[in-house]
Structures are given as structure tokens and as C-alpha cells.
Amino acid sequence: MALRSCAVLLARSGHHVLRGSARPDRCPHSLQQRCGFKKAAKKPESKKEDLVPPQAESSKASVQRRPPGAHPENRAPPTSPQAFSRLLRPLVFTVGFTGCSFGSAAIWQYESLKSRVQSYFDEIRADWLEKLRPQKRGDVRKEINQWWNGLSEGQRTVTGVIAANVIVFCCWRVPALQRSMMKYFTSNPASKTLLSPMLLSTFSHFSFLHMAANMYVLWSFSSSAVSMLGPEQFMALYLSAGVVSTFFSYVCKTATGRFGPSLGASGAIMAVLAAVCTKMPEAKLALIFLPMFTFSAANALKAIVAMDTAGVVMGWKFFDHAAHLGGALFGIWYILFGHDQIWKNREPFVKRWHDLRTGGGGANGGGGGAV
């Protein structure tokens, strides 16, 4: 399990954590103190605004100062029926994005299977040409190809995800991008921008240790998850879980009035972890720093769900337990029910895609056999 890497930073900067990741977490952040960003000039009569509603100010632990780059739109509204009505659009987005993710995965799988024969002949020709050409020693491209071919299919699948997280992490270090990063790469039900951060925040990490911990967990479980689901279905599960877990966090924050920005890949990673543990409950797991102590995947999943449920009920603020719990429940649901209800019923959709791609060619006999 990935631990929160922002804890020390936030403790020093006076910010409390509303949400962390590895969803084992998503963690808020102090934009100034860690990156060397310029502080805004202070005016004697000006005061910093809070990201929490007025009624929450009485609780010292629940007050979170607005980072210098935060936009005033992140100010939290009071909890009310009107606040819950703002979650209708995120709900529609969550359902629609999940459907599009699995639909795109089905098309991706269809195209991959269709191109395998052509790829096979291309590889034969490439090998033949390679034998005719003199080999170059120390060729960088050859070394990279050897490294890439040595990875498992799961590791190759998540390499792109890790690269995207690294790029977003670097963007956090650019002062000119701070306002845009806060607006689009942190999720907050009190913000005017609700939809795009539900996905983009799952690729966003402010702390290097936070990102490293999450990516390590993703890399560790990628081989098992991809061998179990296939790369297409895995990516659909991962992306959908990120949005679902963010929506779950939206609901819990709105219900409790504990508003604040969140970021991190924890919800998506928690869904992958829960899916693997549900599918292979007898698998043996161990902690990174205590490899001598092993436990079953089923027991690990029970402990994770119990801890995050307690965190939601008791209002623990170090992690975004709502996002963790939402991701884990989605991963469990998908393995037990979602796979049969969604993935196994994709054939009619793929047939329509085949007909559309081939101009409705009934003479070719509908593409169901390729799926």
C-alpha cells in the first residue's frame, strides 16, 4: 500500500490533508513552500480566504487556507439541498465516462485482434531485414527495444500512465501554470469546475514521494491485473475507477461539509488492487518494508475497506478515505458483477462498430468472430 508522501510537508506548512492517494491516496498541497514559488505581496488590510464554509471555522482542525494559486471559485458553499443538486452533472459525467471507457476498450480490442495477422507478417519482414543489415553495437534504440520487450504486458500497459503522471507532476513546478493546475488538476465539489478535474486529478501529484508511492503500487499490481483482464479492459477499469472514486469523494465532502481540493491516483489504484484481491483472494501479499510478514489478499482487502469505512464515518482527515473506499468498492463490484454485465455483453456493440468500419458489409459476415 502506498503511504501518503505529503504528511511532513503539510504539517510544516499548516495545511491539513483532506484527501490523499494510493488512493492509497490523494493529498492536498502547499503550493508555495515546497516549490519555491513567489509569494504574493501582502497588503496590510488584506486577509487570506478559507476553502471551508463559515460554519466549519469553529473547528481548528478543519480549516484549510487557500493556496496562493487557488482561485476564489474554490470557496465552499454551505451544505444544503442546493449543494447536492450540483452533483447531478458529476453523476451524469461519471456514468457517461464509464460507458465510453468500456466502449472504447471494446473497439481497441477489436482493432488489436484484427491487426495481429498483419503485425505478424510485419515482424517477420523486420526480422529478415535486420539479419541483412550489419548490427550496430551500443545502439541506443536497440537497447531500449530490448528493455521494452523484457517488460511484462502489464508493465508496458501502465508505462504510459506513469509517464502521464510524471508530466503532470512537472507541470506543478511551473509557477505560471499554478492557477490552471489548481482549477483543472485538483477535484473539489466547491469549485465551479467540476467535471474535467474528476479525471485529470487522478493523474496529478504535487509531492514526489506521493507520486512515487502510488506509481510503485500501480507497477506492482499491473502484471496480475493485466493478465487477468487484458490491457484494454484494465485501462477502462483504471480510468473509470478514477472518476467513480472522485464522485464518491464529492458526495461525502458535500454531505459532511468538509470541502477542499484533492488530487492523486489513489482511487484508480485502489480499484485495481481490490480487483486483484477479489479475483485471487488466496494470493500472498507483504508490506514493502516488512517482507517477512505475509497475509492473504482477501484479508488485506477486508482491512483496507474497514479502515477507509472508519475514516469516512469518523471524519479522519489525513487521507481522502471516501475516495479510497469508492475506488475499492468499484473494483470489487466490477469483478463480482460488472465484468459479466458490461464486458461480456460488448459483442453487439463491436458488431455495430465492425459494420460501420466496413461500410455495413454484411457479405463479410459481421465481425463478432474477431471479438
CSV table of C-alpha atoms in Angstrom, one decimal:
chain,number,residue,atom,x,y,z
A,1,MET,CA,0.0,0.0,0.0
A,2,ALA,CA,1.2,3.4,-0.9
A,3,LEU,CA,1.6,5.8,2.0
A,4,ARG,CA,0.9,9.5,1.9
A,5,SER,CA,4.0,11.3,1.0
A,6,CYS,CA,2.8,14.8,1.7
A,7,ALA,CA,2.3,14.4,5.5
A,8,VAL,CA,5.5,16.1,6.7
A,9,LEU,CA,5.2,18.9,4.1
A,10,LEU,CA,1.6,19.7,5.1
A,11,ALA,CA,2.3,19.5,8.8
A,12,ARG,CA,5.1,22.1,8.4
A,13,SER,CA,3.0,24.4,6.1
A,14,GLY,CA,-0.1,24.4,8.3
A,15,HIS,CA,-2.4,22.7,5.8
A,16,HIS,CA,-4.4,19.7,6.8
A,17,VAL,CA,-5.0,16.8,4.4
A,18,LEU,CA,-8.4,16.3,3.2
A,19,ARG,CA,-7.6,13.8,0.5
A,20,GLY,CA,-4.6,11.8,-0.4
A,21,SER,CA,-3.8,8.9,-2.7
A,22,ALA,CA,-2.5,5.2,-3.1
A,23,ARG,CA,-5.8,6.4,-3.2
A,24,PRO,CA,-3.9,4.6,-1.3
A,25,ASP,CA,-4.4,8.4,-1.5
A,26,ARG,CA,-5.0,11.9,-2.6
A,27,CYS,CA,-3.2,14.7,-0.9
A,28,PRO,CA,-3.7,18.4,-0.8
A,29,HIS,CA,-0.7,20.6,-1.0
A,30,SER,CA,1.0,23.8,-0.1
A,31,LEU,CA,2.0,25.3,-3.4
A,32,GLN,CA,4.4,27.9,-2.1
A,33,GLN,CA,6.7,26.4,0.4
A,34,ARG,CA,7.7,23.3,-1.4
A,35,CYS,CA,8.4,24.6,-4.9
A,36,GLY,CA,9.9,27.9,-4.3
A,37,PHE,CA,7.1,29.8,-5.9
A,38,LYS,CA,7.0,33.5,-5.4
A,39,LYS,CA,4.7,34.7,-2.6
A,40,ALA,CA,2.1,37.2,-3.4
A,41,ALA,CA,2.8,40.6,-1.9
A,42,LYS,CA,0.8,41.1,1.3
A,43,LYS,CA,-1.3,44.1,1.8
A,44,PRO,CA,-1.8,45.3,5.4
A,45,GLU,CA,-5.5,45.2,5.2
A,46,SER,CA,-5.9,42.0,3.2
A,47,LYS,CA,-6.7,38.6,4.6
A,48,LYS,CA,-6.4,35.1,3.1
A,49,GLU,CA,-9.6,33.4,2.3
A,50,ASP,CA,-10.5,29.9,3.5
A,51,LEU,CA,-11.6,27.0,1.4
A,52,VAL,CA,-14.1,25.8,4.1
A,53,PRO,CA,-17.6,27.1,4.8
A,54,PRO,CA,-18.1,29.6,7.6
A,55,GLN,CA,-19.8,27.1,9.9
A,56,ALA,CA,-16.7,24.9,9.8
A,57,GLU,CA,-14.4,27.6,11.1
A,58,SER,CA,-15.0,26.7,14.7
A,59,SER,CA,-13.1,23.5,14.3
A,60,LYS,CA,-9.4,24.4,14.1
A,61,ALA,CA,-8.5,21.1,12.5
A,62,SER,CA,-10.9,21.5,9.7
A,63,VAL,CA,-9.7,24.9,8.5
A,64,GLN,CA,-7.6,24.8,5.3
A,65,ARG,CA,-6.0,28.0,4.0
A,66,ARG,CA,-6.4,28.7,0.3
A,67,PRO,CA,-3.1,28.3,-1.5
A,68,PRO,CA,-1.7,31.4,-3.3
A,69,GLY,CA,-2.6,30.0,-6.7
A,70,ALA,CA,-6.1,29.0,-5.8
A,71,HIS,CA,-9.0,30.7,-7.5
A,72,PRO,CA,-11.8,32.3,-5.4
A,73,GLU,CA,-14.2,29.9,-7.1
A,74,ASN,CA,-12.9,27.1,-4.8
A,75,ARG,CA,-14.6,28.7,-1.8
A,76,ALA,CA,-17.0,26.1,-0.4
A,77,PRO,CA,-20.7,26.7,-0.3
A,78,PRO,CA,-22.7,25.7,2.8
A,79,THR,CA,-24.1,22.1,2.8
A,80,SER,CA,-27.7,22.3,1.6
A,81,PRO,CA,-30.0,20.6,-0.9
A,82,GLN,CA,-28.8,23.1,-3.5
A,83,ALA,CA,-25.2,21.8,-2.9
A,84,PHE,CA,-26.3,18.2,-3.5
A,85,SER,CA,-28.1,19.4,-6.7
A,86,ARG,CA,-24.7,20.4,-8.0
A,87,LEU,CA,-23.7,16.7,-8.0
A,88,LEU,CA,-26.2,15.8,-10.8
A,89,ARG,CA,-23.8,16.8,-13.6
A,90,PRO,CA,-20.9,14.9,-12.0
A,91,LEU,CA,-23.2,11.8,-11.7
A,92,VAL,CA,-24.1,12.0,-15.4
A,93,PHE,CA,-20.5,12.5,-16.3
A,94,THR,CA,-19.4,9.5,-14.2
A,95,VAL,CA,-22.0,7.2,-15.8
A,96,GLY,CA,-21.3,8.5,-19.3
A,97,PHE,CA,-17.5,8.4,-19.0
A,98,THR,CA,-17.6,4.8,-17.6
A,99,GLY,CA,-19.7,3.7,-20.6
A,100,CYS,CA,-17.4,5.4,-23.1
A,101,SER,CA,-14.3,3.9,-21.4
A,102,PHE,CA,-15.5,0.4,-21.8
A,103,GLY,CA,-16.9,1.0,-25.3
A,104,SER,CA,-13.6,2.4,-26.4
A,105,ALA,CA,-11.8,-0.6,-24.8
A,106,ALA,CA,-14.0,-2.9,-26.8
A,107,ILE,CA,-13.2,-1.1,-30.0
A,108,TRP,CA,-9.5,-1.1,-29.1
A,109,GLN,CA,-9.5,-4.9,-28.5
A,110,TYR,CA,-11.3,-5.4,-31.8
A,111,GLU,CA,-8.8,-3.3,-33.7
A,112,SER,CA,-5.9,-5.1,-31.9
A,113,LEU,CA,-7.1,-8.5,-32.8
A,114,LYS,CA,-7.8,-7.5,-36.4
A,115,SER,CA,-4.3,-6.2,-36.8
A,116,ARG,CA,-2.5,-9.2,-35.4
A,117,VAL,CA,-2.1,-11.1,-38.6
A,118,GLN,CA,-0.7,-8.0,-40.4
A,119,SER,CA,1.6,-7.4,-37.5
A,120,TYR,CA,2.8,-11.0,-37.6
A,121,PHE,CA,4.0,-10.6,-41.2
A,122,ASP,CA,5.5,-7.2,-40.5
A,123,GLU,CA,7.6,-8.7,-37.7
A,124,ILE,CA,8.8,-11.5,-40.0
A,125,ARG,CA,9.9,-8.9,-42.6
A,126,ALA,CA,11.5,-6.8,-40.0
A,127,ASP,CA,13.5,-9.7,-38.6
A,128,TRP,CA,14.6,-10.7,-42.1
A,129,LEU,CA,15.8,-7.1,-42.9
A,130,GLU,CA,17.5,-7.0,-39.5
A,131,LYS,CA,19.6,-10.1,-40.4
A,132,LEU,CA,20.6,-8.5,-43.7
A,133,ARG,CA,21.8,-5.3,-42.1
A,134,PRO,CA,25.1,-5.2,-40.2
A,135,GLN,CA,24.5,-5.0,-36.5
A,136,LYS,CA,25.5,-1.8,-34.6
A,137,ARG,CA,27.0,-2.3,-31.2
A,138,GLY,CA,25.8,0.0,-28.5
A,139,ASP,CA,22.8,1.1,-30.5
A,140,VAL,CA,20.6,3.1,-28.0
A,141,ARG,CA,17.4,2.2,-29.9
A,142,LYS,CA,18.3,-1.5,-29.7
A,143,GLU,CA,18.9,-1.2,-26.0
A,144,ILE,CA,15.5,0.5,-25.5
A,145,ASN,CA,13.8,-2.2,-27.6
A,146,GLN,CA,15.4,-4.9,-25.5
A,147,TRP,CA,14.3,-3.3,-22.3
A,148,TRP,CA,10.8,-2.7,-23.6
A,149,ASN,CA,10.5,-6.3,-24.8
A,150,GLY,CA,11.7,-7.5,-21.4
A,151,LEU,CA,8.7,-5.9,-19.6
A,152,SER,CA,5.5,-7.8,-18.9
A,153,GLU,CA,2.4,-6.9,-20.8
A,154,GLY,CA,1.0,-5.2,-17.7
A,155,GLN,CA,4.2,-3.2,-17.1
A,156,ARG,CA,4.1,-2.0,-20.7
A,157,THR,CA,0.4,-1.0,-20.3
A,158,VAL,CA,1.0,1.1,-17.2
A,159,THR,CA,4.1,2.8,-18.6
A,160,GLY,CA,2.0,5.4,-20.4
A,161,VAL,CA,0.0,6.0,-17.2
A,162,ILE,CA,3.2,6.6,-15.2
A,163,ALA,CA,4.6,8.9,-17.9
A,164,ALA,CA,1.4,11.0,-17.8
A,165,ASN,CA,1.7,11.3,-14.0
A,166,VAL,CA,5.3,12.4,-14.4
A,167,ILE,CA,4.4,15.1,-16.9
A,168,VAL,CA,1.6,16.5,-14.7
A,169,PHE,CA,4.0,16.4,-11.7
A,170,CYS,CA,6.5,18.6,-13.7
A,171,CYS,CA,3.7,21.0,-14.6
A,172,TRP,CA,3.1,21.6,-10.9
A,173,ARG,CA,6.7,23.0,-10.8
A,174,VAL,CA,5.9,25.8,-13.3
A,175,PRO,CA,4.7,28.9,-11.5
A,176,ALA,CA,2.9,30.2,-14.5
A,177,LEU,CA,0.7,27.1,-14.5
A,178,GLN,CA,-0.4,27.2,-10.9
A,179,ARG,CA,-3.8,28.7,-11.4
A,180,SER,CA,-4.7,26.3,-14.2
A,181,MET,CA,-3.3,23.3,-12.2
A,182,MET,CA,-5.5,24.2,-9.2
A,183,LYS,CA,-8.5,24.6,-11.4
A,184,TYR,CA,-8.3,21.5,-13.6
A,185,PHE,CA,-6.0,19.1,-11.8
A,186,THR,CA,-7.5,19.2,-8.3
A,187,SER,CA,-11.0,18.0,-7.6
A,188,ASN,CA,-13.3,19.9,-5.2
A,189,PRO,CA,-17.1,19.9,-5.1
A,190,ALA,CA,-17.0,23.5,-4.1
A,191,SER,CA,-15.3,24.6,-7.3
A,192,LYS,CA,-17.1,25.9,-10.4
A,193,THR,CA,-15.1,23.4,-12.5
A,194,LEU,CA,-16.5,20.0,-11.5
A,195,LEU,CA,-16.2,17.6,-14.4
A,196,SER,CA,-12.8,17.7,-16.0
A,197,PRO,CA,-10.9,17.5,-12.6
A,198,MET,CA,-12.7,14.2,-11.9
A,199,LEU,CA,-10.4,12.6,-14.5
A,200,LEU,CA,-7.4,14.9,-14.6
A,201,SER,CA,-6.9,14.9,-10.8
A,202,THR,CA,-6.2,11.2,-11.0
A,203,PHE,CA,-3.0,11.9,-12.9
A,204,SER,CA,-2.0,14.8,-10.6
A,205,HIS,CA,0.5,14.6,-7.7
A,206,PHE,CA,2.1,17.6,-6.0
A,207,SER,CA,4.7,15.7,-3.9
A,208,PHE,CA,7.3,13.5,-5.5
A,209,LEU,CA,7.1,10.9,-2.7
A,210,HIS,CA,3.3,10.8,-3.1
A,211,MET,CA,3.6,10.1,-6.8
A,212,ALA,CA,6.4,7.6,-6.3
A,213,ALA,CA,4.4,5.6,-3.8
A,214,ASN,CA,1.3,5.5,-6.0
A,215,MET,CA,3.2,4.5,-9.1
A,216,TYR,CA,5.1,1.8,-7.2
A,217,VAL,CA,1.8,0.2,-6.1
A,218,LEU,CA,0.4,0.5,-9.7
A,219,TRP,CA,3.6,-1.1,-11.2
A,220,SER,CA,3.5,-3.9,-8.6
A,221,PHE,CA,-0.1,-4.9,-9.4
A,222,SER,CA,-0.1,-4.2,-13.1
A,223,SER,CA,1.2,-7.6,-14.2
A,224,SER,CA,-1.5,-9.5,-12.3
A,225,ALA,CA,-4.3,-7.1,-13.2
A,226,VAL,CA,-3.5,-7.0,-17.0
A,227,SER,CA,-3.0,-10.8,-17.2
A,228,MET,CA,-6.4,-11.2,-15.6
A,229,LEU,CA,-8.3,-8.5,-17.6
A,230,GLY,CA,-6.3,-7.8,-20.6
A,231,PRO,CA,-4.8,-4.3,-21.4
A,232,GLU,CA,-8.0,-2.9,-22.9
A,233,GLN,CA,-10.3,-3.9,-20.1
A,234,PHE,CA,-7.6,-2.9,-17.5
A,235,MET,CA,-7.4,0.7,-18.8
A,236,ALA,CA,-11.2,1.0,-18.9
A,237,LEU,CA,-11.3,-0.1,-15.3
A,238,TYR,CA,-8.5,2.2,-14.2
A,239,LEU,CA,-9.9,5.3,-15.9
A,240,SER,CA,-13.5,4.6,-14.8
A,241,ALA,CA,-12.4,4.0,-11.2
A,242,GLY,CA,-10.6,7.3,-11.1
A,243,VAL,CA,-13.8,9.1,-12.0
A,244,VAL,CA,-16.0,7.0,-9.8
A,245,SER,CA,-13.8,7.4,-6.7
A,246,THR,CA,-13.8,11.2,-7.3
A,247,PHE,CA,-17.6,11.3,-7.5
A,248,PHE,CA,-17.7,9.3,-4.2
A,249,SER,CA,-15.5,11.8,-2.6
A,250,TYR,CA,-17.7,14.6,-3.9
A,251,VAL,CA,-20.7,13.1,-2.3
A,252,CYS,CA,-19.0,12.6,1.1
A,253,LYS,CA,-17.5,16.0,1.1
A,254,THR,CA,-20.8,17.6,0.3
A,255,ALA,CA,-22.6,15.5,3.0
A,256,THR,CA,-20.1,16.4,5.7
A,257,GLY,CA,-19.3,20.0,4.6
A,258,ARG,CA,-15.6,19.2,4.6
A,259,PHE,CA,-14.7,20.8,1.3
A,260,GLY,CA,-11.2,21.1,-0.1
A,261,PRO,CA,-9.1,20.3,-3.1
A,262,SER,CA,-7.8,16.7,-3.7
A,263,LEU,CA,-5.5,15.0,-6.1
A,264,GLY,CA,-3.8,11.7,-6.7
A,265,ALA,CA,-4.2,8.4,-8.4
A,266,SER,CA,-5.3,6.6,-5.3
A,267,GLY,CA,-8.9,5.8,-6.2
A,268,ALA,CA,-8.0,4.3,-9.5
A,269,ILE,CA,-5.1,2.3,-7.9
A,270,MET,CA,-7.3,1.1,-5.1
A,271,ALA,CA,-9.8,-0.3,-7.6
A,272,VAL,CA,-7.0,-2.2,-9.4
A,273,LEU,CA,-5.8,-3.6,-6.0
A,274,ALA,CA,-9.3,-4.5,-4.9
A,275,ALA,CA,-10.0,-6.2,-8.3
A,276,VAL,CA,-6.9,-8.4,-8.0
A,277,CYS,CA,-7.6,-9.2,-4.3
A,278,THR,CA,-11.2,-10.2,-5.2
A,279,LYS,CA,-10.2,-12.3,-8.1
A,280,MET,CA,-7.2,-14.0,-6.3
A,281,PRO,CA,-8.2,-14.0,-2.6
A,282,GLU,CA,-5.6,-16.6,-1.7
A,283,ALA,CA,-2.6,-14.7,-3.2
A,284,LYS,CA,0.1,-13.8,-0.7
A,285,LEU,CA,1.0,-10.1,-0.1
A,286,ALA,CA,3.5,-8.4,2.0
A,287,LEU,CA,4.4,-4.8,3.1
A,288,ILE,CA,7.3,-3.1,1.4
A,289,PHE,CA,9.3,-2.6,4.5
A,290,LEU,CA,8.3,-5.8,6.3
A,291,PRO,CA,8.5,-8.5,3.6
A,292,MET,CA,8.8,-11.2,6.3
A,293,PHE,CA,5.2,-10.7,7.3
A,294,THR,CA,2.7,-12.1,4.7
A,295,PHE,CA,-1.0,-12.2,4.6
A,296,SER,CA,-3.7,-13.2,2.1
A,297,ALA,CA,-5.1,-10.8,-0.4
A,298,ALA,CA,-8.6,-11.3,1.0
A,299,ASN,CA,-7.6,-10.3,4.5
A,300,ALA,CA,-5.7,-7.3,3.1
A,301,LEU,CA,-8.8,-6.1,1.2
A,302,LYS,CA,-11.0,-6.5,4.3
A,303,ALA,CA,-8.6,-4.4,6.4
A,304,ILE,CA,-8.4,-1.7,3.7
A,305,VAL,CA,-12.2,-1.4,3.3
A,306,ALA,CA,-12.7,-1.5,7.1
A,307,MET,CA,-10.1,1.3,7.7
A,308,ASP,CA,-11.5,3.5,5.0
A,309,THR,CA,-15.0,3.0,6.1
A,310,ALA,CA,-14.0,4.0,9.6
A,311,GLY,CA,-12.2,7.0,8.2
A,312,VAL,CA,-15.3,8.2,6.4
A,313,VAL,CA,-17.6,7.7,9.4
A,314,MET,CA,-15.2,9.3,11.9
A,315,GLY,CA,-14.1,12.1,9.6
A,316,TRP,CA,-10.4,11.3,9.6
A,317,LYS,CA,-8.6,13.9,7.5
A,318,PHE,CA,-5.1,12.5,6.8
A,319,PHE,CA,-6.3,10.6,3.8
A,320,ASP,CA,-9.3,11.0,1.5
A,321,HIS,CA,-10.9,7.8,2.8
A,322,ALA,CA,-14.0,8.4,0.7
A,323,ALA,CA,-12.0,8.3,-2.5
A,324,HIS,CA,-10.2,5.1,-1.3
A,325,LEU,CA,-13.5,3.4,-0.4
A,326,GLY,CA,-15.2,4.4,-3.6
A,327,GLY,CA,-12.3,3.0,-5.7
A,328,ALA,CA,-12.2,-0.2,-3.7
A,329,LEU,CA,-15.9,-0.8,-3.9
A,330,PHE,CA,-15.9,-0.2,-7.6
A,331,GLY,CA,-13.1,-2.7,-8.1
A,332,ILE,CA,-14.9,-5.3,-6.0
A,333,TRP,CA,-18.2,-4.6,-7.9
A,334,TYR,CA,-16.6,-4.9,-11.3
A,335,ILE,CA,-15.1,-8.3,-10.6
A,336,LEU,CA,-18.2,-9.8,-9.0
A,337,PHE,CA,-20.8,-8.3,-11.3
A,338,GLY,CA,-19.6,-5.6,-13.7
A,339,HIS,CA,-17.5,-7.9,-15.8
A,340,ASP,CA,-20.5,-10.1,-16.7
A,341,GLN,CA,-22.9,-7.1,-17.1
A,342,ILE,CA,-20.6,-4.9,-19.2
A,343,TRP,CA,-17.7,-6.7,-20.8
A,344,LYS,CA,-19.3,-9.9,-21.7
A,345,ASN,CA,-22.2,-8.0,-23.4
A,346,ARG,CA,-20.0,-6.0,-25.6
A,347,GLU,CA,-20.4,-8.1,-28.8
A,348,PRO,CA,-23.4,-6.3,-30.2
A,349,PHE,CA,-21.6,-3.0,-29.8
A,350,VAL,CA,-18.5,-4.4,-31.5
A,351,LYS,CA,-20.6,-5.8,-34.4
A,352,ARG,CA,-22.1,-2.3,-35.0
A,353,TRP,CA,-18.6,-0.9,-35.0
A,354,HIS,CA,-17.5,-3.6,-37.5
A,355,ASP,CA,-20.4,-2.8,-39.8
A,356,LEU,CA,-19.7,0.9,-39.5
A,357,ARG,CA,-16.0,0.5,-40.2
A,358,THR,CA,-16.6,-1.8,-43.2
A,359,GLY,CA,-19.5,0.2,-44.6
A,360,GLY,CA,-22.1,-2.3,-43.3
A,361,GLY,CA,-20.5,-5.1,-45.2
A,362,GLY,CA,-22.9,-8.0,-44.5
A,363,ALA,CA,-21.1,-10.1,-47.0
A,364,ASN,CA,-18.1,-10.1,-44.8
A,365,GLY,CA,-20.2,-11.8,-42.1
A,366,GLY,CA,-20.4,-9.4,-39.1
A,367,GLY,CA,-17.2,-9.1,-37.0
A,368,GLY,CA,-18.4,-11.0,-34.0
A,369,GLY,CA,-15.9,-13.8,-34.6
A,370,ALA,CA,-13.0,-11.4,-34.1
A,371,VAL,CA,-14.0,-10.4,-30.6
